[in-house]
Coordinates of C-alpha atoms in Angstrom, one line a residue:
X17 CA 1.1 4.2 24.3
X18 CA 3.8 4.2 22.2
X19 CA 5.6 0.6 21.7
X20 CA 8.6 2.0 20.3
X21 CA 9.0 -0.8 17.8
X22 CA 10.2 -0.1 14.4
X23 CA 8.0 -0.9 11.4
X24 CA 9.3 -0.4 7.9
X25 CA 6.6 -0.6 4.9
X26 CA 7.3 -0.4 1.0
X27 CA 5.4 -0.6 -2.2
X28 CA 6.9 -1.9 -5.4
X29 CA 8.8 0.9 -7.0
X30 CA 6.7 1.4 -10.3
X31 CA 8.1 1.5 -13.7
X32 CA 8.1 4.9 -15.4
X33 CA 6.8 3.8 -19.1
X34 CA 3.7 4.9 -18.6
X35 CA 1.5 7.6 -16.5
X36 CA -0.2 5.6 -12.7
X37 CA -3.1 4.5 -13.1
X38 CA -5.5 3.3 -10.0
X39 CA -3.4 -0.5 -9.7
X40 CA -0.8 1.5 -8.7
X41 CA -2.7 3.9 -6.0
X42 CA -4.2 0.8 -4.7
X43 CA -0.6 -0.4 -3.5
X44 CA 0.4 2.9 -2.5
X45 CA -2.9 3.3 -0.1
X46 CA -2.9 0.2 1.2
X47 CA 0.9 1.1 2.3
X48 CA 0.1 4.8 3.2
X49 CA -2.7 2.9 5.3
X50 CA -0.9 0.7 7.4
X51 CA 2.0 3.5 7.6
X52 CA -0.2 6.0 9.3
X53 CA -2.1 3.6 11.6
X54 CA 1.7 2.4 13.0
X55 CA 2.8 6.0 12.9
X56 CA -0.2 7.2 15.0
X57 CA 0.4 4.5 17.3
X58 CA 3.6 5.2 18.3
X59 CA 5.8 2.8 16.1
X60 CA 9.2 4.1 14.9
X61 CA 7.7 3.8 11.3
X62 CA 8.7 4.6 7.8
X63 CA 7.1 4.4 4.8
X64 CA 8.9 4.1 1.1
X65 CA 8.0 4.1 -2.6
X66 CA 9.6 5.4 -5.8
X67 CA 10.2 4.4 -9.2
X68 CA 12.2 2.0 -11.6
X69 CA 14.3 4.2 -14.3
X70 CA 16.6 1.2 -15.7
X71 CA 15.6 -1.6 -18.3
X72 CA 15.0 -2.1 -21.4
X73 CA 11.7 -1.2 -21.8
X74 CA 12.4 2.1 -20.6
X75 CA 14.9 2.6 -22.6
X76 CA 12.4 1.7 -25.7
X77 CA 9.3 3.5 -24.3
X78 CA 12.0 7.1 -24.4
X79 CA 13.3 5.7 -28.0
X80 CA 10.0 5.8 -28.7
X81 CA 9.1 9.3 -27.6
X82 CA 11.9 11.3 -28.9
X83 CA 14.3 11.4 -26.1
X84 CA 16.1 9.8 -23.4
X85 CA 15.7 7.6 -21.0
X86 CA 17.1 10.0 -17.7
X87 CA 14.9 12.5 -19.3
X88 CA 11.3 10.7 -20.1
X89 CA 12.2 9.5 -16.4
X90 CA 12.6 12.8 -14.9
X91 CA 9.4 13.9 -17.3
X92 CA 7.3 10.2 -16.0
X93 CA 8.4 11.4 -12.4
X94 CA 7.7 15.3 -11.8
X95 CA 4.5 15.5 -14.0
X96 CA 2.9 11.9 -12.9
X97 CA 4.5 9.7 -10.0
X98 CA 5.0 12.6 -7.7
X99 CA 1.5 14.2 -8.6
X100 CA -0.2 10.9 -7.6
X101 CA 1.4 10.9 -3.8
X102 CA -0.5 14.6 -3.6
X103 CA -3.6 13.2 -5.5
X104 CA -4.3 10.4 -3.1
X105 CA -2.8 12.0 0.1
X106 CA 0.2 9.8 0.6
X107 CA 2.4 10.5 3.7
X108 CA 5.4 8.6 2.6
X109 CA 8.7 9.4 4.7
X110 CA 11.0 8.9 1.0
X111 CA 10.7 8.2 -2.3
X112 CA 13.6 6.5 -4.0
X113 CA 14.2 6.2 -7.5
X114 CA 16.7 3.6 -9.2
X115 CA 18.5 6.8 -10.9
X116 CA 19.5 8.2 -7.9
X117 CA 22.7 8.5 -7.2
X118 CA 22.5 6.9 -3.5
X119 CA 20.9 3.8 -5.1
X120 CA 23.4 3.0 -8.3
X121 CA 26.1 3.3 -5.9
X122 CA 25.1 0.7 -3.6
X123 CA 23.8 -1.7 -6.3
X124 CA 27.4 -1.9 -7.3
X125 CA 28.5 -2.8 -3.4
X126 CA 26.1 -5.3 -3.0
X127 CA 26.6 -6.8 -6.2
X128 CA 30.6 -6.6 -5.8
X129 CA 30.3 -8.5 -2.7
X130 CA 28.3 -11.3 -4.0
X131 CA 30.6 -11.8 -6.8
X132 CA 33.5 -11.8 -4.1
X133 CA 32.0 -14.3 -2.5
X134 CA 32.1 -16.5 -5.3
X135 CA 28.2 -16.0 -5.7
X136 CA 28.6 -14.7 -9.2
X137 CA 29.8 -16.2 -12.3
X138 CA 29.6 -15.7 -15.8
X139 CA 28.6 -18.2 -18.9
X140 CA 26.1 -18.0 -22.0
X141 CA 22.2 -17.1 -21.7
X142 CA 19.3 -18.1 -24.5
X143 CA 15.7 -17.9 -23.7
X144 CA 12.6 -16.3 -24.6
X145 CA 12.5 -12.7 -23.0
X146 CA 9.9 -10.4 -22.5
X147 CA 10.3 -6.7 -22.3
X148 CA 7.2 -6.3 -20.5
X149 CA 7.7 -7.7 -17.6
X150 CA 11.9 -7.3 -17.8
X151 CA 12.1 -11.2 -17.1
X152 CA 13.1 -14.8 -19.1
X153 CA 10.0 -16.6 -19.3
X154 CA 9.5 -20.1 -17.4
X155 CA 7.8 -22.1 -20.0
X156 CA 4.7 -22.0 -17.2
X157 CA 4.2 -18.5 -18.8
X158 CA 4.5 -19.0 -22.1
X159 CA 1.5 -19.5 -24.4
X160 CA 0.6 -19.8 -28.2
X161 CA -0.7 -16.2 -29.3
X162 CA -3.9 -15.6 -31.0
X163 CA -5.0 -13.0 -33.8
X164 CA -2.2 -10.4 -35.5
X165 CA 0.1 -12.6 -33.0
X166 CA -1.2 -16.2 -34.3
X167 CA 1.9 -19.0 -34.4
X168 CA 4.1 -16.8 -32.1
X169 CA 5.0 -17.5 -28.4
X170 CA 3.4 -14.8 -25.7
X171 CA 3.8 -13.3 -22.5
X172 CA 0.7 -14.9 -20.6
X173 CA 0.7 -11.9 -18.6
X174 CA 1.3 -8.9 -21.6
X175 CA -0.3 -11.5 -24.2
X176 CA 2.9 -9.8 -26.7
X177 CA 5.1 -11.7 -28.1
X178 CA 8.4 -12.9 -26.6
X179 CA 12.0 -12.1 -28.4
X180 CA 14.5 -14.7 -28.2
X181 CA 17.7 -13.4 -26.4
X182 CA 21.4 -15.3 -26.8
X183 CA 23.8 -13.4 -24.8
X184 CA 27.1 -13.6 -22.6
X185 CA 25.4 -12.7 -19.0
X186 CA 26.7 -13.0 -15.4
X187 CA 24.6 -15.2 -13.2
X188 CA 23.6 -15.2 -9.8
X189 CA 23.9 -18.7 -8.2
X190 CA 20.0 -19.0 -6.8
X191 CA 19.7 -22.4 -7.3
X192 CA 22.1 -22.8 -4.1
X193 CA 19.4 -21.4 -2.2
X194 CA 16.4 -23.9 -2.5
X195 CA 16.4 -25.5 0.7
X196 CA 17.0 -22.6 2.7
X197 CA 13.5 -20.8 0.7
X198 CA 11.7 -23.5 1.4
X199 CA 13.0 -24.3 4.9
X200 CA 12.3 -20.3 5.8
X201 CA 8.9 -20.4 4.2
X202 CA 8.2 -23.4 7.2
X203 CA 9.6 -21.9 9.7
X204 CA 8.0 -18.7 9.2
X205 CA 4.3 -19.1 7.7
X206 CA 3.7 -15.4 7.9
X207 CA 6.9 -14.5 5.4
X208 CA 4.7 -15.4 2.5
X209 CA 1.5 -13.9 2.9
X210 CA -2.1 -14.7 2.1
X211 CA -2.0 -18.2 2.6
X212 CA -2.9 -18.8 -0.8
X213 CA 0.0 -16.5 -2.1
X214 CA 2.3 -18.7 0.1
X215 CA 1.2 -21.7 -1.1
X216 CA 2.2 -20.9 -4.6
X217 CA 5.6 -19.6 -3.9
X218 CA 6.7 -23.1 -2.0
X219 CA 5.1 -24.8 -5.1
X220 CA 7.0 -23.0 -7.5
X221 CA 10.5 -23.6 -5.1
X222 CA 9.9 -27.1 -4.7
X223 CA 10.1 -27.3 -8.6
X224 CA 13.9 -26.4 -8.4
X225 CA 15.6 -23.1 -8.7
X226 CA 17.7 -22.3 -12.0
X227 CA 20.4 -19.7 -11.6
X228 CA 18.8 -16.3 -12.4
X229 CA 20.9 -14.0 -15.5
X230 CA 21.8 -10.9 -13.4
X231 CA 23.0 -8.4 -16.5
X232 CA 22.4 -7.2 -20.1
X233 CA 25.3 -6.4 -22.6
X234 CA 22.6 -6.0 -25.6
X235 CA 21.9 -2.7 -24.1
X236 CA 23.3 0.2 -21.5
X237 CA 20.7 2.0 -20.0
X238 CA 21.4 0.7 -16.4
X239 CA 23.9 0.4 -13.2
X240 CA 27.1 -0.7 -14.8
X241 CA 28.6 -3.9 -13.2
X242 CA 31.2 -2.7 -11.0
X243 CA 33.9 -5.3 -12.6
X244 CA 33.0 -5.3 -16.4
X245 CA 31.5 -2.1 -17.4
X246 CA 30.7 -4.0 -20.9
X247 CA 28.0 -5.4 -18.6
X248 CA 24.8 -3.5 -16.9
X249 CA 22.8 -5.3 -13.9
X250 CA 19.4 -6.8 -15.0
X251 CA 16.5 -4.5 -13.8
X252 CA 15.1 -6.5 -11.6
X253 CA 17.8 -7.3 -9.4
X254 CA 18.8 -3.7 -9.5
X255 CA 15.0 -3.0 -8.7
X256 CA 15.2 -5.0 -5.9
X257 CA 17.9 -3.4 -3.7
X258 CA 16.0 -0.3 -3.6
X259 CA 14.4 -1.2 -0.4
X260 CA 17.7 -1.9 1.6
X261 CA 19.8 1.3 -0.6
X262 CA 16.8 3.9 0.5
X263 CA 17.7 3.3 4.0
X264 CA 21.3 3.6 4.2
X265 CA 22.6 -0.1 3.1
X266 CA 26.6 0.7 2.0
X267 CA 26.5 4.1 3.4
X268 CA 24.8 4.2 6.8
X269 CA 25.2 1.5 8.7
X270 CA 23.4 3.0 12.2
X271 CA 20.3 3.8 9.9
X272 CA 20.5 0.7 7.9
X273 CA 20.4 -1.1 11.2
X274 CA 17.5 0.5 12.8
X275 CA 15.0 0.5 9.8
X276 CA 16.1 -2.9 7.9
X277 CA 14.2 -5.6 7.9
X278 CA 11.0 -4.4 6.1
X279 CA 7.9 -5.3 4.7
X280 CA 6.5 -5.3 1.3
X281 CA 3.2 -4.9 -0.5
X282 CA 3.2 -6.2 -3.7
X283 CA 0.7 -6.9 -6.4
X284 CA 0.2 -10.8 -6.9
X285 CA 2.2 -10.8 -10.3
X286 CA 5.4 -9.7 -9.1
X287 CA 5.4 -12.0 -5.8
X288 CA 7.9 -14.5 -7.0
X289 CA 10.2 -11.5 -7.1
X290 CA 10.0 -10.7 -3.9
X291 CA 9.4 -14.4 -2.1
X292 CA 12.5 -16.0 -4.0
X293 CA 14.7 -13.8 -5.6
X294 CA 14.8 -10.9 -3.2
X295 CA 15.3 -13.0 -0.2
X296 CA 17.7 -15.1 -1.5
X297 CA 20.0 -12.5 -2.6
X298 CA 19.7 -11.0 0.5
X299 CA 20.7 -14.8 2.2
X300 CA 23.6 -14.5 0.0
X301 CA 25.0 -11.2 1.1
X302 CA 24.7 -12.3 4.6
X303 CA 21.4 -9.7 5.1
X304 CA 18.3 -10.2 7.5
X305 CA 14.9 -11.6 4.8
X306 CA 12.1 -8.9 5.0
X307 CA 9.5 -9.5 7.7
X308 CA 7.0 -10.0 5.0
X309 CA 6.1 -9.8 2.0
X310 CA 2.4 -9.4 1.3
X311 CA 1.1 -10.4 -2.4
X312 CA -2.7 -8.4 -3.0
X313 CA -4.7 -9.3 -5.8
X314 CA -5.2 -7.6 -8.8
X315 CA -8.0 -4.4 -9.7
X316 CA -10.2 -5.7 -12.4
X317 CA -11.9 -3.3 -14.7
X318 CA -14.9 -5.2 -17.0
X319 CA -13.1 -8.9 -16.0
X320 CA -9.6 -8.2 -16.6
X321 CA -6.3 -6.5 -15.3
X322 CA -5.7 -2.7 -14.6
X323 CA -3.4 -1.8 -17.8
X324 CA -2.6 0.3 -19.8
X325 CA -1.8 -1.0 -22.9
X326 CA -5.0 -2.9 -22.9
X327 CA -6.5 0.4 -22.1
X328 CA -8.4 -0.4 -18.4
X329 CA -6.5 2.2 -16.9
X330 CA -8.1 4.6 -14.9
X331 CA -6.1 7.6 -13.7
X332 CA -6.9 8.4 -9.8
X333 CA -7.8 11.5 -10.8
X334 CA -10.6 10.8 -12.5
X335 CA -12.0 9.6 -9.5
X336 CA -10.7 11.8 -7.2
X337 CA -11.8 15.2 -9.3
X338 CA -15.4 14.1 -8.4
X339 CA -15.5 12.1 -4.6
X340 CA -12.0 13.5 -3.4
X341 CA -8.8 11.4 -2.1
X342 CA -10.7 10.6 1.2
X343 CA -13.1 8.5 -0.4
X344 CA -11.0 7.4 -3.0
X345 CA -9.0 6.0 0.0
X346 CA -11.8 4.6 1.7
X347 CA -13.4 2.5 -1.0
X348 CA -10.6 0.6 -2.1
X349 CA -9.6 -0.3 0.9
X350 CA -12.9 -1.0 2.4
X351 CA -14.9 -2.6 -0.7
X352 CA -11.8 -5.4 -2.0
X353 CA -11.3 -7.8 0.7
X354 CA -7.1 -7.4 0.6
X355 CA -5.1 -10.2 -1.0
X356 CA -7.9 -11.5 -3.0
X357 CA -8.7 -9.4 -6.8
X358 CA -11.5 -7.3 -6.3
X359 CA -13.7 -5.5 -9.8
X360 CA -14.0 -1.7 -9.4
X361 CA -17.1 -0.1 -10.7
X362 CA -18.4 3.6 -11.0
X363 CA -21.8 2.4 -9.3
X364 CA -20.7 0.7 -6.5
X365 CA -17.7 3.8 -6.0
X366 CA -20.9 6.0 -5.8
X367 CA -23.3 3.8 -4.1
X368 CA -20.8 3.4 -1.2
X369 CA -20.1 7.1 -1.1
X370 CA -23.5 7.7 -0.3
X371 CA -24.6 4.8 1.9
X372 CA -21.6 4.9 4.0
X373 CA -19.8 7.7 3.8
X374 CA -22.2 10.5 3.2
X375 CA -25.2 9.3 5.1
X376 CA -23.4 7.0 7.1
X377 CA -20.5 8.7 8.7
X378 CA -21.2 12.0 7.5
X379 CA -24.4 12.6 8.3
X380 CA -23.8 10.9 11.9
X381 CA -21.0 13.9 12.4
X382 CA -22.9 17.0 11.3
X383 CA -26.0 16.1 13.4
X384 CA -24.5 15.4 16.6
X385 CA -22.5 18.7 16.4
X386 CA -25.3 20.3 15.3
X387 CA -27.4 19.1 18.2
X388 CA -24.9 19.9 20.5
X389 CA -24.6 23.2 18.9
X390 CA -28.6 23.8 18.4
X391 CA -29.0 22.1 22.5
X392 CA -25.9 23.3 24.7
X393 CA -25.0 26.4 22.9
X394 CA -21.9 24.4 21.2
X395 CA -20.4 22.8 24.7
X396 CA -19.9 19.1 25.1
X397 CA -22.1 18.2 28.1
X398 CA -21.0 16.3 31.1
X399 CA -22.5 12.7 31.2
X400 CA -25.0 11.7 33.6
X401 CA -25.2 8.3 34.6
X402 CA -24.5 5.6 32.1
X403 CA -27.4 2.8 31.2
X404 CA -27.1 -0.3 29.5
X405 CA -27.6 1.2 25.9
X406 CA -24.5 3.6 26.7
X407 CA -22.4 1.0 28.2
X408 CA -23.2 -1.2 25.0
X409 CA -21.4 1.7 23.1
X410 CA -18.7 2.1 25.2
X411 CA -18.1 -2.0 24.5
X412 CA -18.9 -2.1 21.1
X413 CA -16.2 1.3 20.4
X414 CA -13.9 -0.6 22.3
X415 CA -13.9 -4.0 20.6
X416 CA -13.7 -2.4 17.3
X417 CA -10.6 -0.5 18.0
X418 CA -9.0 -3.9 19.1
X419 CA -10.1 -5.1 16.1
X420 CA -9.5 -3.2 14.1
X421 CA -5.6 -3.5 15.1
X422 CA -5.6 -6.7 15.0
X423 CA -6.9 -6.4 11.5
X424 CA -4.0 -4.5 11.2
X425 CA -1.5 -6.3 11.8
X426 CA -2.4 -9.0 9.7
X427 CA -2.9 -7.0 6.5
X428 CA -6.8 -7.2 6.5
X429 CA -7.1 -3.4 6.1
X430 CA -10.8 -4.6 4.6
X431 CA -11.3 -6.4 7.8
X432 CA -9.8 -3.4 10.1
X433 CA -12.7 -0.7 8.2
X434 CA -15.4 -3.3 8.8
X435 CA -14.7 -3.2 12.3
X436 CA -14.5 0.7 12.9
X437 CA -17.8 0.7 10.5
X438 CA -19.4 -0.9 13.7
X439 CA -19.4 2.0 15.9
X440 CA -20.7 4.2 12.7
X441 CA -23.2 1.8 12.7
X442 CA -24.0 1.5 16.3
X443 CA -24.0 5.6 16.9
X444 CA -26.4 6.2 13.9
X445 CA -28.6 3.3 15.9
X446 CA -28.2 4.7 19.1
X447 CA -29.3 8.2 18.0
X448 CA -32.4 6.6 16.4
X449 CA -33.7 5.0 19.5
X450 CA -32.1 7.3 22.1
X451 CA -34.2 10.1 20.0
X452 CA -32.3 13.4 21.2
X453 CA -34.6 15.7 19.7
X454 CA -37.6 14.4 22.2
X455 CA -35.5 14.2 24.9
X456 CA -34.5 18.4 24.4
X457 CA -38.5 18.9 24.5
X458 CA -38.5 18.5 27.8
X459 CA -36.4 19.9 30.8
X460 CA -36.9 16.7 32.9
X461 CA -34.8 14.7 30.5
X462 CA -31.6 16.9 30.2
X463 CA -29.4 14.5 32.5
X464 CA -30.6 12.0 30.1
X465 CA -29.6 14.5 27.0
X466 CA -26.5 15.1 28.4
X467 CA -25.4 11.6 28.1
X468 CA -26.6 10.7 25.2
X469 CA -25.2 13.6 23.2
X470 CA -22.0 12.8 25.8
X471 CA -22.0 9.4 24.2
X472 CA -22.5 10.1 20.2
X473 CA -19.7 12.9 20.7
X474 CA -17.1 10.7 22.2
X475 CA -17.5 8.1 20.0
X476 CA -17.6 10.5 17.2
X477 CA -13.9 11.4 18.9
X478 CA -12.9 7.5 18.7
X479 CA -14.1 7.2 14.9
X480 CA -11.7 10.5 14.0
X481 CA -8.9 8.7 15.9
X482 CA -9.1 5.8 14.2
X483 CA -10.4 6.7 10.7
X484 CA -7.2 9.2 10.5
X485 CA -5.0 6.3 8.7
X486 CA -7.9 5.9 6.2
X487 CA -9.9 9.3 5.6
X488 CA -7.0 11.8 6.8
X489 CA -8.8 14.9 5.7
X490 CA -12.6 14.4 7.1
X491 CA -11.1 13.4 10.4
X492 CA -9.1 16.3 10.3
X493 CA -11.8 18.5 9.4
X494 CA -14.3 16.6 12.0
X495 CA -11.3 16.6 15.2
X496 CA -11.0 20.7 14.5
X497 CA -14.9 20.8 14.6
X498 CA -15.3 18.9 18.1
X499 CA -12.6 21.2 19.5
X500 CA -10.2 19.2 21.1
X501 CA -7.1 21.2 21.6
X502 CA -4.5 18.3 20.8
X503 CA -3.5 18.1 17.0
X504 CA -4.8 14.7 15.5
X505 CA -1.8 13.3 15.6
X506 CA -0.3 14.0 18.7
X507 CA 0.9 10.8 19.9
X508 CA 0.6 11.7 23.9
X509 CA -3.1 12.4 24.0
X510 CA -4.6 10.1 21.2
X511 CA -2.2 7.1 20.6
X512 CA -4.3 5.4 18.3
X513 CA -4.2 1.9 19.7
X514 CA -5.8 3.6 23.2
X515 CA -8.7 5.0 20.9
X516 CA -11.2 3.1 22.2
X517 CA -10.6 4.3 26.1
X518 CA -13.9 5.7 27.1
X519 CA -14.4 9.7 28.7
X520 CA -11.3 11.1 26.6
X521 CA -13.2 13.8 24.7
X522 CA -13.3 16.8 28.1
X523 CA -16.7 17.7 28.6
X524 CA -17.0 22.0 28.5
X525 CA -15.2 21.8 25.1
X526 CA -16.3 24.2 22.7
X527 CA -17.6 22.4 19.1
X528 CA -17.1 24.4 16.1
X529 CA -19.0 24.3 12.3
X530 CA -18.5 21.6 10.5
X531 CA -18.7 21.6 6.7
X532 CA -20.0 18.5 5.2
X533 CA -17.4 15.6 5.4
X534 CA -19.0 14.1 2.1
X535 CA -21.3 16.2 0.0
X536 CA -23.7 14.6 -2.2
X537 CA -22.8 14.4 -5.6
X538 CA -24.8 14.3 -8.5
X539 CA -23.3 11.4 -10.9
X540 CA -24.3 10.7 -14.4
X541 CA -24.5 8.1 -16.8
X542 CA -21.4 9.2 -18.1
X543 CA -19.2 7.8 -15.2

């Protein structure tokens, strides 16, 4: 059943320096995840990414390659960010991008208002900068470099040196805003989120807030500041808004209404964005916090951070091109336990393809059609009477689908697989004991047959219902091959919260072919 609620999910909106690599599809499946499994269930949802176009590393990263920064951003956008959506089968509702014309209007609202209201004011600015992350560094993350950058301060994120910046800049008065941080972080122990992400925000609160530098005049790639166009706002807080200016803050108030407040997912590096600033600009403009905001560890390649410039990236494609998006999908969200950093590997990626998806789910699917196929002429028998081992099924496909969502809503999508996985796990076993293929020797046992193929196909049914969010196009494939007339996601006959209510699949309906979900794939020592 549908609970009509409203549930708003974004990912960080991604810098366009550089092409995605698979940090950045992490976020965006983890998002596309949670958006599907609240769509299918009936939730008013909406799901948002997009990408950061101001800044003046964008502006040096175009420099840098021979033209400008509106077009390397338009370039960054059509031939890699929008790409990446289709590579990974993302079903997001918009994608914003800090160029648009929508967004750079509202910035300048918002940021009008707060400098109405006396939130805004304007003095002198030195500290160390770095372009990297767009941000004056606390002297927490600052450290002494080492090698070609020996007796230089560095980013302790980037590991590049840091410029010193002196400028006239306008500042936003976030120190004002201590208490009420900390005092919302108490009352509300899920707005910070894992507990250990939490923890770290209050920490760095309880330390004491400076005002935050809110514009650049060294530079003009940016949204002007609406009362000193000398001025442009700094990227961040520009950055920011995008989540309240993608549903109709300034413009639509009746849209604005109904989708606003959200939640984020957000990798761990950028949290204090998002936990401090973000929330107490919007406590300044008067503006409902965000529901949540959700800080996930980082992907580790050979020990260290997903980048780029340190050359770990790995472009989903590579991955995809050889297991497809569906498994792609299903790894990372099944093998890194969410919120913590997790270490990706070719031979794990490969050795869970085959365990678990091709032999576990996979194989599980093909034989019981074919069975059925081979048995009953491609009609779903009626069941017979139940016995304890099928009444075990019916419990066990039942507790994982309330598990599962309540996996769900606490952002433990690793947590919400593991649970489905139990069915996978207790079908395959069930077929192995039940032995199908002895009872179809013998006439006497077809009652018996008709419940136990009954019992594999239903379940089958429950595992397409509430795999969709994950593995979108085997389910697809495997809910056309069991022949239910209803499209996947067609709210009133398979709401996915309901998934686990037993008898749904009709008995009389016709199974079709089904191609193999998860071919095997012959890797080499090259991967």
């Amino acid at each position: 059943m549908s609970s009509g609620r409203s549930f708003y999910v974004t990912t960080p909106i991604f810098y366009v320096n550089d092409a995605p690599h698979i940090g950045h599809a992490y976020t965006e499946v983890a998002a596309d995840m949670l958006a599907r499994w609240h769509r299918q269930s009936g939730d008013d949802t909406w799901s948002l990414t997009g990408t950061d176009e101001h800044g003046e590393k964008i502006l040096r990263t175009a420099t840098a390659n021979g033209t400008t920064p509106q077009e390397w951003a338009d370039k960054l956008v059509r031939e890699s960010w929008i790409p990446l959506l289709e590579t990974i089968d993302i079903s997001n509702d918009d994608f914003i991008r800090t160029t648009d014309e929508r967004h750079e209007k509202n910035v300048q609202v918002f940021l009008q208002k707060l400098y109405d209201d006396g939130f805004i004011y304007s003095g002198e600015y030195s500290g160390l900068y770095c372009v990297g992350c767009e941000e004056f560094k606390p002297e927490s993350e600052v450290v002494d470099g080492t090698g070609e950058f020996a007796g230089q301060k560095v980013c302790a994120i980037h590991s590049k040196p840091l410029e010193r910046l002196e400028e006239k800049n306008y500042f936003f008065r976030m120190s004002d805003f201590s208490q009420r941080l900390l005092d919302l972080y108490e009352q509300n122990p899920e707005f910070v989120q894992p507990e250990s992400a939490r923890n770290e925000v209050i920490q760095f609160v309880r330390q004491g807030l400076n005002d935050l530098s809110i514009s650049r005049s060294s530079f003009d790639w940016g949204v002007k500041v609406p009362w000193d166009d000398s001025h442009v706002v700094y990227v961040w807080f520009d950055a920011l808004l995008n989540y309240i200016t993608a549903v109709g803050y300034g413009q639509d108030d009746a849209t604005f209404a109904s989708r606003w407040p959200g939640m984020h997912l957000v990798g761990k590096d950028i949290l204090r964005f998002h936990a401090v600033i973000w929330p107490a600009m919007l406590m300044a403009a008067g503006l409902p916090v965000p529901h949540r905001v959700f800080g996930h560890g980082w992907l580790l390649v050979g020990g260290e951070k997903m980048s780029k410039s340190k050359l770990t990236g790995i472009a989903p494609h590579e991955i995809t091109d050889t297991f497809g998006s569906d498994a792609f999908r299903y790894y990372f969200m099944s093998a890194i336990h969410f919120g913590q950093d997790g270490s990706f590997s070719w031979e794990d990626l490969s050795a869970r393809y085959q365990a678990e998806l091709a032999n576990g789910f996979g194989n599980l699917a093909s034989r019981t059609l074919a069975m059925i196929t081979r048995y009953y002429d491609g009609v779903v028998p009626a069941p017979a009477e139940y016995t304890e081992a099928d009444l075990k099924v019916q419990r066990v496909v039942a507790e994982a689908v309330a598990n599962a969502d309540a996996a769900i809503e606490k952002i433990a999508l690793h947590e919400s697989l593991a649970a489905i996985w139990t069915v996978v796990e207790e079908l395959n076993g069930y077929i192995t004991v039940q032995e199908p293929w002895a009872l179809a020797k013998d006439e006497a046992n077809r009652e018996r047959l008709n419940t136990v193929l009954y019992t594999v196909a239903e379940g089958l049914r429950a595992l397409a219902v509430v795999l969709s969010p994950t593995i979108p196009k085997a389910t697809t494939k495997l809910w056309t091959a069991l022949g239910v007339e209803d499209s996947l996601g067609a709210l009133t006959a398979q709401p996915i919260r309901s998934a686990g209510v037993w008898g749904q699949l009709v008995p009389g309906t016709t199974v079709g072919a089904l191609e193999a979900l998860f071919p095997r794939i012959e890797t080499t020592d090259a991967e």
